[in-house]
Amino acid sequence: MRILSVVGARPNFMKLAPVDRELAKRPDVEHVIVHTGQHYDPEMSATFFEQLWIPAPDYHLDVGSGSHAQQTARVMQRLEPILTELHPDLVLVYGDVNSTVAAALTAAKLGLRVGHVEAGLRSRDWSMPEEINRIVTDRLSDVLFAPSRDALANLALEGIPAERVQFVGNIMIDALCWALPLAQELDAPARHGVAGGPYAVVTLHRPTNVDEPAVLRELCQALDRLGSEMAVLFPVHPRTRERLRALDTRRNGGGLRLLEPLGYVEMLSLVAGAELVITDSGGLQEETTFLGVPCLTVRANTERPVTCLHGTNRLVAPRWEAILAAAARARHGRSPARPVIERWDGRTAERIARVLCEGVRYDANEAEPSAGRPPRQSRRAVAIPQPATAG
Ligand code: UD1
């Protein structure tokens, strides 16, 4: 069986890694990896392949940056001849970036089967390009790998036949469980000089937060003020770096420290020990929930509601008073117990491989199929750092 995975942007790479590791165990599977090149800076791409032990891509499409239409079109044009030549049994796409929808569309038009890892998430905010990418990709997919029950409900509401949907759990947690021992060994808080004290980790890159100077200024004000209470480590996405430069205000004062984008393991190491995370990323909402670290998501909505309902995530408006008030509440309300979310257990890639290679079904209503599976040790990580005091 030939399975071809298409990835392109930073959040795709940690989803690919566990799937690739699992497929590599199966001698009857040839796993071909195509990198579209949507993200190309070494710290946005190559570092992730190295740290997550992903083999070098078999094909690199080198599409680079551009408008949404340009980026999507370039992926389609450059991917089509590869798919035509290799004619894979299944094209696997991940998440919700432009490379995802472009690959799904190209494959579907060639009559190839499409599998979507992280299907069914919905923010219901059509102004987000990712929402369009999710909906179109799911509509085109033959096998939809859902991370959570809300995703199953969204797909059912949209009329996607239940037999196409597999409730496999959250692939991000597989990557996290795999990397956590490495992250603890790395001890990034000590390397950044923040071990032992409270610190916040910040990532912001969504156009709604960084493209409008007034909003970005407000966010910077919040971070400056938070920096008077604790160290604030802010690895900066290239888009945000450009916008900050244009703002031309003083940065890196007080506790606020702007950093280059970090590799996966270093970021995980920092997040696991953080007092607080402030973000607009999708993956961090999930990672902080799994780790039990309070998270403020600077957005009006989330496609990952389970992280707010059962996890540590709270939505917050992009206003400095709102952010500081929410930060204080989150710090003082921190629970020492980590949330447990169904099938976020580090075994999602194994389930995906079983669906693809053995025809196993992961139904929403049934206990997991277990016949024939040898007993195995849980891959859930242990010894997750917790704050010294819980307020
Ligand atoms: C993309 C995804 C977003 C995801 C984010 C993670 C889409 C629509 N968006 O957004 O869902 O959360 O990745 O990072 O696919 N740039 C560089 N170097 C790079 C990549 C980008 O300098 O390696 C700069 C370029 O100026 C580029 C800008 O960042 O124009 C935006 O990159 P792009 O890939 O268009 O979208 P992201 O904002 O990264």
Coordinates of C-alpha atoms and ligand atoms in Angstrom, one line a residue:
M1 CA 0.0 0.0 0.0
R2 CA 1.3 3.4 -0.9
I3 CA 0.3 6.3 1.4
L4 CA 1.4 9.8 0.4
S5 CA 1.4 12.6 3.1
V6 CA 1.4 16.2 2.2
V7 CA 2.7 18.8 4.7
G8 CA 3.7 22.4 4.4
A9 CA 3.5 24.6 7.5
R10 CA 4.9 24.4 11.0
P11 CA 1.8 22.9 12.7
N12 CA 1.7 20.1 10.1
F13 CA 5.0 18.7 11.0
M14 CA 4.2 17.5 14.6
K15 CA 1.1 15.8 13.2
L16 CA 3.1 14.0 10.5
A17 CA 5.8 12.7 12.8
P18 CA 3.8 10.1 14.9
V19 CA 1.9 8.9 11.8
D20 CA 5.2 8.4 9.9
R21 CA 6.7 6.5 12.8
E22 CA 3.7 4.2 13.0
L23 CA 3.5 3.6 9.2
A24 CA 7.2 2.9 9.2
K25 CA 6.6 -0.2 11.4
R26 CA 4.5 -1.8 8.6
P27 CA 6.6 -3.5 5.9
D28 CA 3.6 -3.5 3.5
V29 CA 3.3 0.3 3.6
E30 CA 5.4 2.7 1.5
H31 CA 5.0 6.2 3.0
V32 CA 5.9 9.0 0.7
I33 CA 6.3 12.5 2.2
V34 CA 5.8 15.7 0.2
H35 CA 6.7 19.1 1.7
T36 CA 5.0 21.9 -0.1
G37 CA 7.5 24.5 1.2
Q38 CA 4.8 26.8 2.5
H39 CA 7.1 27.3 5.5
Y40 CA 10.7 27.5 4.5
D41 CA 12.7 29.3 7.2
P42 CA 14.9 26.7 8.9
E43 CA 13.4 27.4 12.3
M44 CA 9.9 27.0 10.9
S45 CA 10.6 23.8 9.0
A46 CA 13.9 21.9 8.9
T47 CA 14.3 22.1 12.7
F48 CA 11.0 20.3 13.2
F49 CA 12.0 17.5 10.8
E50 CA 15.2 17.0 12.7
Q51 CA 13.8 17.2 16.2
L52 CA 10.8 15.0 15.5
W53 CA 12.9 12.5 13.6
I54 CA 10.9 12.9 10.4
P55 CA 12.8 11.6 7.4
A56 CA 13.7 14.1 4.7
P57 CA 10.8 14.7 2.4
D58 CA 10.8 12.6 -0.8
Y59 CA 9.5 15.7 -2.7
H60 CA 9.8 19.4 -2.0
L61 CA 7.5 21.7 -3.9
D62 CA 9.2 25.0 -2.9
V63 CA 6.0 27.1 -3.1
G64 CA 7.0 29.7 -0.5
S65 CA 4.9 32.7 0.6
G66 CA 2.3 34.5 -1.4
S67 CA -1.4 35.4 -1.4
H68 CA -3.8 32.6 -0.5
A69 CA -4.7 32.0 -4.1
Q70 CA -1.1 32.0 -5.2
Q71 CA 0.0 29.6 -2.5
T72 CA -2.9 27.2 -3.0
A73 CA -2.5 27.3 -6.8
R74 CA 1.3 26.6 -6.6
V75 CA 0.8 23.6 -4.4
M76 CA -1.9 22.2 -6.8
Q77 CA 0.2 22.8 -9.9
R78 CA 3.3 21.2 -8.4
L79 CA 1.6 18.3 -6.6
E80 CA -0.5 17.1 -9.5
P81 CA 2.3 15.6 -11.6
I82 CA 3.6 13.7 -8.5
L83 CA 0.2 12.3 -7.6
T84 CA -0.3 11.3 -11.3
E85 CA 3.0 9.5 -11.4
L86 CA 2.8 7.8 -8.0
H87 CA -0.9 7.1 -7.9
P88 CA -1.0 6.5 -4.1
D89 CA -3.7 4.4 -2.5
L90 CA -4.4 7.3 -0.2
V91 CA -3.3 11.0 0.2
L92 CA -3.1 12.0 3.8
V93 CA -3.4 15.7 4.7
Y94 CA -3.1 17.4 8.1
G95 CA -4.7 20.2 10.0
D96 CA -6.1 23.4 8.3
V97 CA -3.4 25.3 6.5
N98 CA -3.4 26.3 2.8
S99 CA -1.2 23.3 1.9
T100 CA -3.9 21.0 3.4
V101 CA -6.8 22.2 1.2
A102 CA -4.6 22.5 -1.9
A103 CA -3.5 18.9 -1.6
A104 CA -7.0 17.6 -0.8
L105 CA -8.4 19.3 -3.8
T106 CA -5.7 18.1 -6.2
A107 CA -6.0 14.5 -5.0
A108 CA -9.8 14.5 -5.1
K109 CA -9.9 15.8 -8.6
L110 CA -7.5 13.0 -9.7
G111 CA -10.0 10.5 -8.1
L112 CA -7.6 9.6 -5.3
R113 CA -8.7 8.8 -1.8
V114 CA -8.1 11.5 0.7
G115 CA -7.6 11.1 4.5
H116 CA -7.8 14.1 6.8
V117 CA -6.0 14.0 10.1
E118 CA -7.7 16.5 12.5
A119 CA -11.0 16.5 10.8
G120 CA -14.2 18.1 12.0
L121 CA -12.9 21.1 13.9
R122 CA -15.0 24.3 13.4
S123 CA -14.7 27.8 14.7
R124 CA -17.8 28.9 12.7
D125 CA -15.8 32.0 11.8
W126 CA -15.7 32.2 8.0
S127 CA -13.3 35.2 8.2
M128 CA -10.5 32.7 9.1
P129 CA -8.8 31.1 6.1
E130 CA -8.3 28.0 8.2
E131 CA -12.1 27.6 8.7
I132 CA -12.6 27.5 4.9
N133 CA -9.6 25.1 4.6
R134 CA -11.2 22.8 7.2
I135 CA -14.6 22.7 5.7
V136 CA -13.5 22.2 2.1
T137 CA -10.9 19.5 3.1
D138 CA -13.5 17.6 5.1
R139 CA -16.0 17.7 2.3
L140 CA -13.4 16.2 -0.1
S141 CA -12.1 13.5 2.3
D142 CA -12.9 9.8 2.2
V143 CA -11.5 9.1 5.7
L144 CA -11.9 11.7 8.4
F145 CA -9.8 11.3 11.5
A146 CA -11.6 13.2 14.3
P147 CA -9.8 14.3 17.4
S148 CA -12.7 14.9 19.7
R149 CA -16.5 14.5 20.2
D150 CA -17.3 18.1 19.1
A151 CA -15.6 17.3 15.8
L152 CA -17.8 14.2 15.4
A153 CA -20.9 16.3 16.0
N154 CA -19.8 19.0 13.5
L155 CA -19.3 16.4 10.8
A156 CA -22.6 14.7 11.5
L157 CA -24.4 18.1 11.3
E158 CA -22.8 18.8 7.9
G159 CA -24.1 15.5 6.6
I160 CA -20.8 13.6 6.4
P161 CA -21.7 9.9 6.5
A162 CA -20.7 8.4 9.8
E163 CA -18.9 5.5 8.2
R164 CA -16.3 7.9 6.8
V165 CA -15.5 9.2 10.2
Q166 CA -13.0 7.6 12.7
F167 CA -12.8 8.8 16.3
V168 CA -9.0 8.3 16.7
G169 CA -8.1 11.1 19.2
N170 CA -5.7 14.0 19.0
I171 CA -2.5 13.4 17.0
M172 CA -0.8 16.5 18.7
I173 CA -0.8 14.6 21.9
D174 CA 1.1 11.7 20.3
A175 CA 3.9 14.1 19.4
L176 CA 3.8 15.7 22.8
C177 CA 4.1 12.3 24.6
W178 CA 6.9 11.3 22.4
A179 CA 8.9 14.5 22.9
L180 CA 8.2 15.2 26.6
P181 CA 11.2 13.2 27.9
L182 CA 13.5 15.0 25.5
A183 CA 11.9 18.3 26.6
Q184 CA 12.5 17.6 30.2
E185 CA 16.1 16.6 29.5
L186 CA 16.6 19.8 27.6
D187 CA 15.4 21.9 30.5
A188 CA 14.8 25.0 28.5
P189 CA 13.6 27.1 31.5
A190 CA 17.1 26.8 33.0
R191 CA 18.7 27.7 29.6
H192 CA 16.5 30.8 29.4
G193 CA 17.3 31.7 33.0
V194 CA 13.7 31.4 34.2
A195 CA 13.8 28.1 36.1
G196 CA 12.4 28.3 39.6
G197 CA 10.4 31.5 39.0
P198 CA 7.0 32.1 37.3
Y199 CA 7.2 32.9 33.7
A200 CA 4.7 33.2 30.7
V201 CA 5.2 31.9 27.2
V202 CA 3.6 33.9 24.4
T203 CA 2.9 33.2 20.7
L204 CA 0.9 35.5 18.5
H205 CA 0.7 35.4 14.7
R206 CA -2.9 35.5 13.5
P207 CA -3.6 38.3 11.1
T208 CA -6.5 39.6 13.3
N209 CA -4.0 40.1 16.1
V210 CA -0.8 41.3 14.4
D211 CA -1.9 42.9 11.1
E212 CA -3.8 45.8 12.7
P213 CA -1.3 48.2 14.4
A214 CA -3.8 49.3 17.1
V215 CA -4.5 45.7 18.1
L216 CA -0.8 44.8 18.1
R217 CA 0.0 47.9 20.2
E218 CA -2.6 46.9 22.7
L219 CA -1.2 43.4 22.9
C220 CA 2.3 44.7 23.4
Q221 CA 1.1 46.8 26.2
A222 CA -0.4 43.8 27.9
L223 CA 2.8 41.9 27.6
D224 CA 4.9 44.8 28.8
R225 CA 2.7 45.1 31.9
L226 CA 2.7 41.3 32.5
G227 CA 6.5 41.6 32.2
S228 CA 6.6 43.6 35.4
E229 CA 5.2 40.6 37.3
M230 CA 7.1 37.8 35.6
A231 CA 9.4 36.9 32.8
V232 CA 7.5 36.8 29.5
L233 CA 9.2 34.7 26.7
F234 CA 7.8 35.5 23.3
P235 CA 9.1 33.5 20.4
V236 CA 8.2 35.6 17.4
H237 CA 6.7 34.2 14.1
P238 CA 8.2 35.9 11.0
R239 CA 4.9 37.6 10.2
T240 CA 4.7 39.1 13.7
R241 CA 8.4 40.1 13.6
E242 CA 7.7 42.2 10.5
R243 CA 4.7 43.9 12.0
L244 CA 6.5 44.7 15.3
R245 CA 9.3 46.2 13.3
A246 CA 6.8 48.5 11.5
L247 CA 5.3 49.5 14.9
D248 CA 8.7 51.0 15.8
T249 CA 8.2 51.0 19.6
R250 CA 10.6 49.9 22.3
R251 CA 10.6 46.2 22.8
N252 CA 12.4 43.7 25.0
G253 CA 12.0 45.9 28.2
G254 CA 11.3 44.7 31.7
G255 CA 10.5 41.0 31.8
L256 CA 9.5 40.8 28.2
R257 CA 11.9 39.0 25.9
L258 CA 11.4 38.5 22.2
L259 CA 13.0 35.3 20.9
E260 CA 13.5 33.8 17.5
P261 CA 10.9 31.0 16.7
L262 CA 11.8 27.9 18.8
G263 CA 12.0 24.3 17.8
Y264 CA 9.3 21.9 19.0
V265 CA 11.2 20.3 21.9
E266 CA 12.5 23.6 23.3
M267 CA 9.0 25.1 23.1
L268 CA 7.4 22.1 24.8
S269 CA 10.0 22.3 27.5
L270 CA 9.2 26.0 28.1
V271 CA 5.4 25.5 28.0
A272 CA 5.5 22.5 30.3
G273 CA 7.1 24.6 33.1
A274 CA 5.2 27.8 32.4
E275 CA 2.9 29.6 34.8
L276 CA 0.8 30.8 31.9
V277 CA 0.6 30.7 28.1
I278 CA -0.9 33.4 26.0
T279 CA -1.4 32.5 22.4
D280 CA -3.5 32.5 19.3
S281 CA -2.2 29.2 18.0
G282 CA -4.4 26.1 17.7
G283 CA -1.9 23.5 18.9
L284 CA -1.0 25.3 22.0
Q285 CA -4.6 25.3 23.2
E286 CA -4.4 21.5 23.1
E287 CA -0.9 21.1 24.5
T288 CA -1.6 23.4 27.5
T289 CA -4.8 21.5 28.2
F290 CA -2.9 18.2 28.2
L291 CA -0.2 19.6 30.4
G292 CA -2.6 21.4 32.8
V293 CA -1.0 24.8 32.1
P294 CA -3.4 27.7 32.1
C295 CA -3.8 29.2 28.6
L296 CA -5.3 32.4 27.4
T297 CA -6.3 32.4 23.7
V298 CA -6.5 35.9 22.2
R299 CA -9.3 35.2 19.9
A300 CA -13.1 35.6 19.7
N301 CA -13.7 31.9 19.1
T302 CA -12.0 28.6 18.9
E303 CA -12.3 25.5 16.8
R304 CA -11.1 23.5 19.8
P305 CA -14.0 24.1 22.3
V306 CA -13.1 21.0 24.3
T307 CA -10.0 22.9 25.6
C308 CA -12.3 25.5 27.1
L309 CA -15.0 23.2 28.3
H310 CA -12.8 20.5 29.8
G311 CA -9.3 22.0 29.6
T312 CA -7.3 25.0 30.8
N313 CA -8.0 27.3 27.9
R314 CA -9.9 30.6 28.1
L315 CA -10.7 33.0 25.3
V316 CA -9.8 36.6 25.9
A317 CA -10.3 39.9 23.9
P318 CA -7.2 41.6 22.6
R319 CA -7.4 44.4 25.2
W320 CA -4.7 44.9 27.8
E321 CA -7.0 45.1 30.8
A322 CA -8.9 42.0 29.7
I323 CA -5.7 40.1 29.3
L324 CA -4.2 41.1 32.6
A325 CA -7.4 40.3 34.5
A326 CA -7.7 36.9 32.8
A327 CA -4.0 36.2 33.5
A328 CA -4.5 36.9 37.2
R329 CA -7.7 34.7 37.3
A330 CA -6.0 31.9 35.4
R331 CA -2.9 31.9 37.7
H332 CA -4.9 31.9 40.9
G333 CA -7.4 29.4 39.7
R334 CA -4.9 26.9 38.5
S335 CA -5.8 23.3 39.3
P336 CA -3.0 20.8 40.3
A337 CA -4.9 18.1 38.4
R338 CA -4.4 17.8 34.6
P339 CA -7.5 17.5 32.5
V340 CA -8.1 14.1 30.9
I341 CA -9.8 14.2 27.4
E342 CA -11.1 11.1 25.7
R343 CA -8.6 9.5 23.3
W344 CA -6.0 12.2 23.9
D345 CA -3.6 9.5 25.0
G346 CA -0.7 9.3 22.7
R347 CA -2.2 6.4 20.6
T348 CA -3.9 8.3 17.8
A349 CA -1.3 7.4 15.2
E350 CA -1.6 3.8 16.1
R351 CA -5.3 4.0 15.5
I352 CA -4.9 5.8 12.2
A353 CA -2.5 3.1 11.0
R354 CA -5.0 0.4 12.1
V355 CA -7.8 2.1 10.2
L356 CA -5.7 2.4 7.1
C357 CA -4.0 -1.0 7.1
E358 CA -6.3 -3.3 9.0
G359 CA -9.7 -1.8 8.3
V360 CA -10.4 -1.4 12.0
R361 CA -13.2 1.1 12.9
Y362 CA -13.1 3.6 15.7
D363 CA -16.7 4.3 16.3
A364 CA -17.9 7.2 18.4
N365 CA -20.3 5.1 20.5
E366 CA -18.4 2.0 21.1
A367 CA -15.5 1.1 23.4
E368 CA -12.3 0.8 21.5
P369 CA -11.8 -2.4 19.4
S370 CA -9.2 -4.4 21.3
A371 CA -9.3 -7.9 19.8
G372 CA -5.9 -9.1 18.8
R373 CA -4.0 -6.1 20.2
P374 CA -1.2 -7.1 22.5
P375 CA -1.2 -5.5 26.0
R376 CA 1.0 -2.5 25.9
Q377 CA 2.4 0.1 28.2
S378 CA 0.6 3.4 28.2
R379 CA 2.6 6.0 26.3
R380 CA 1.3 8.8 28.5
A381 CA 4.1 10.9 29.7
V382 CA 4.9 11.1 33.4
A383 CA 6.5 13.6 35.7
I384 CA 5.0 16.7 34.1
P385 CA 6.3 19.8 35.9
Q386 CA 3.7 21.4 38.1
P387 CA 3.9 24.8 39.8
A388 CA 5.2 24.8 43.3
T389 CA 2.1 26.6 44.6
A390 CA -1.4 26.6 43.2
G391 CA -2.5 29.9 44.6
Ligands
UD1_1 C1 0.1 29.5 8.5 C2 -1.3 28.9 8.6 C3 -1.8 29.0 10.0 C4 -0.9 28.4 11.0 C5 0.5 29.1 10.8 C6 1.5 28.5 11.8 C7 -2.6 29.2 6.5 C8 -3.7 29.9 5.9 N1 -2.2 29.6 7.7 O1 0.0 30.9 8.8 O2 -3.0 28.3 10.1 O3 -1.3 28.7 12.3 O4 0.9 28.8 9.5 O5 2.7 29.2 11.6 O6 -2.1 28.2 5.9 N2 7.1 33.5 6.5 C9 8.4 33.5 6.6 N3 9.1 32.3 6.7 C10 8.4 31.2 6.6 C11 7.0 31.2 6.5 C12 6.4 32.4 6.5 O7 9.1 34.6 6.7 O8 9.1 30.1 6.7 C13 6.4 34.8 6.5 C14 6.1 35.4 5.1 O9 6.2 36.8 5.2 C15 4.7 35.0 4.9 C16 4.1 35.1 6.3 O10 5.1 34.7 7.1 O11 4.1 35.8 3.9 C17 2.9 34.2 6.5 O12 3.1 32.9 6.1 P1 2.0 31.9 5.6 O13 2.5 30.6 5.3 O14 1.2 32.6 4.5 O15 0.9 31.9 6.8 P2 1.2 31.8 8.4 O16 0.8 33.2 8.9 O17 2.5 31.3 8.7

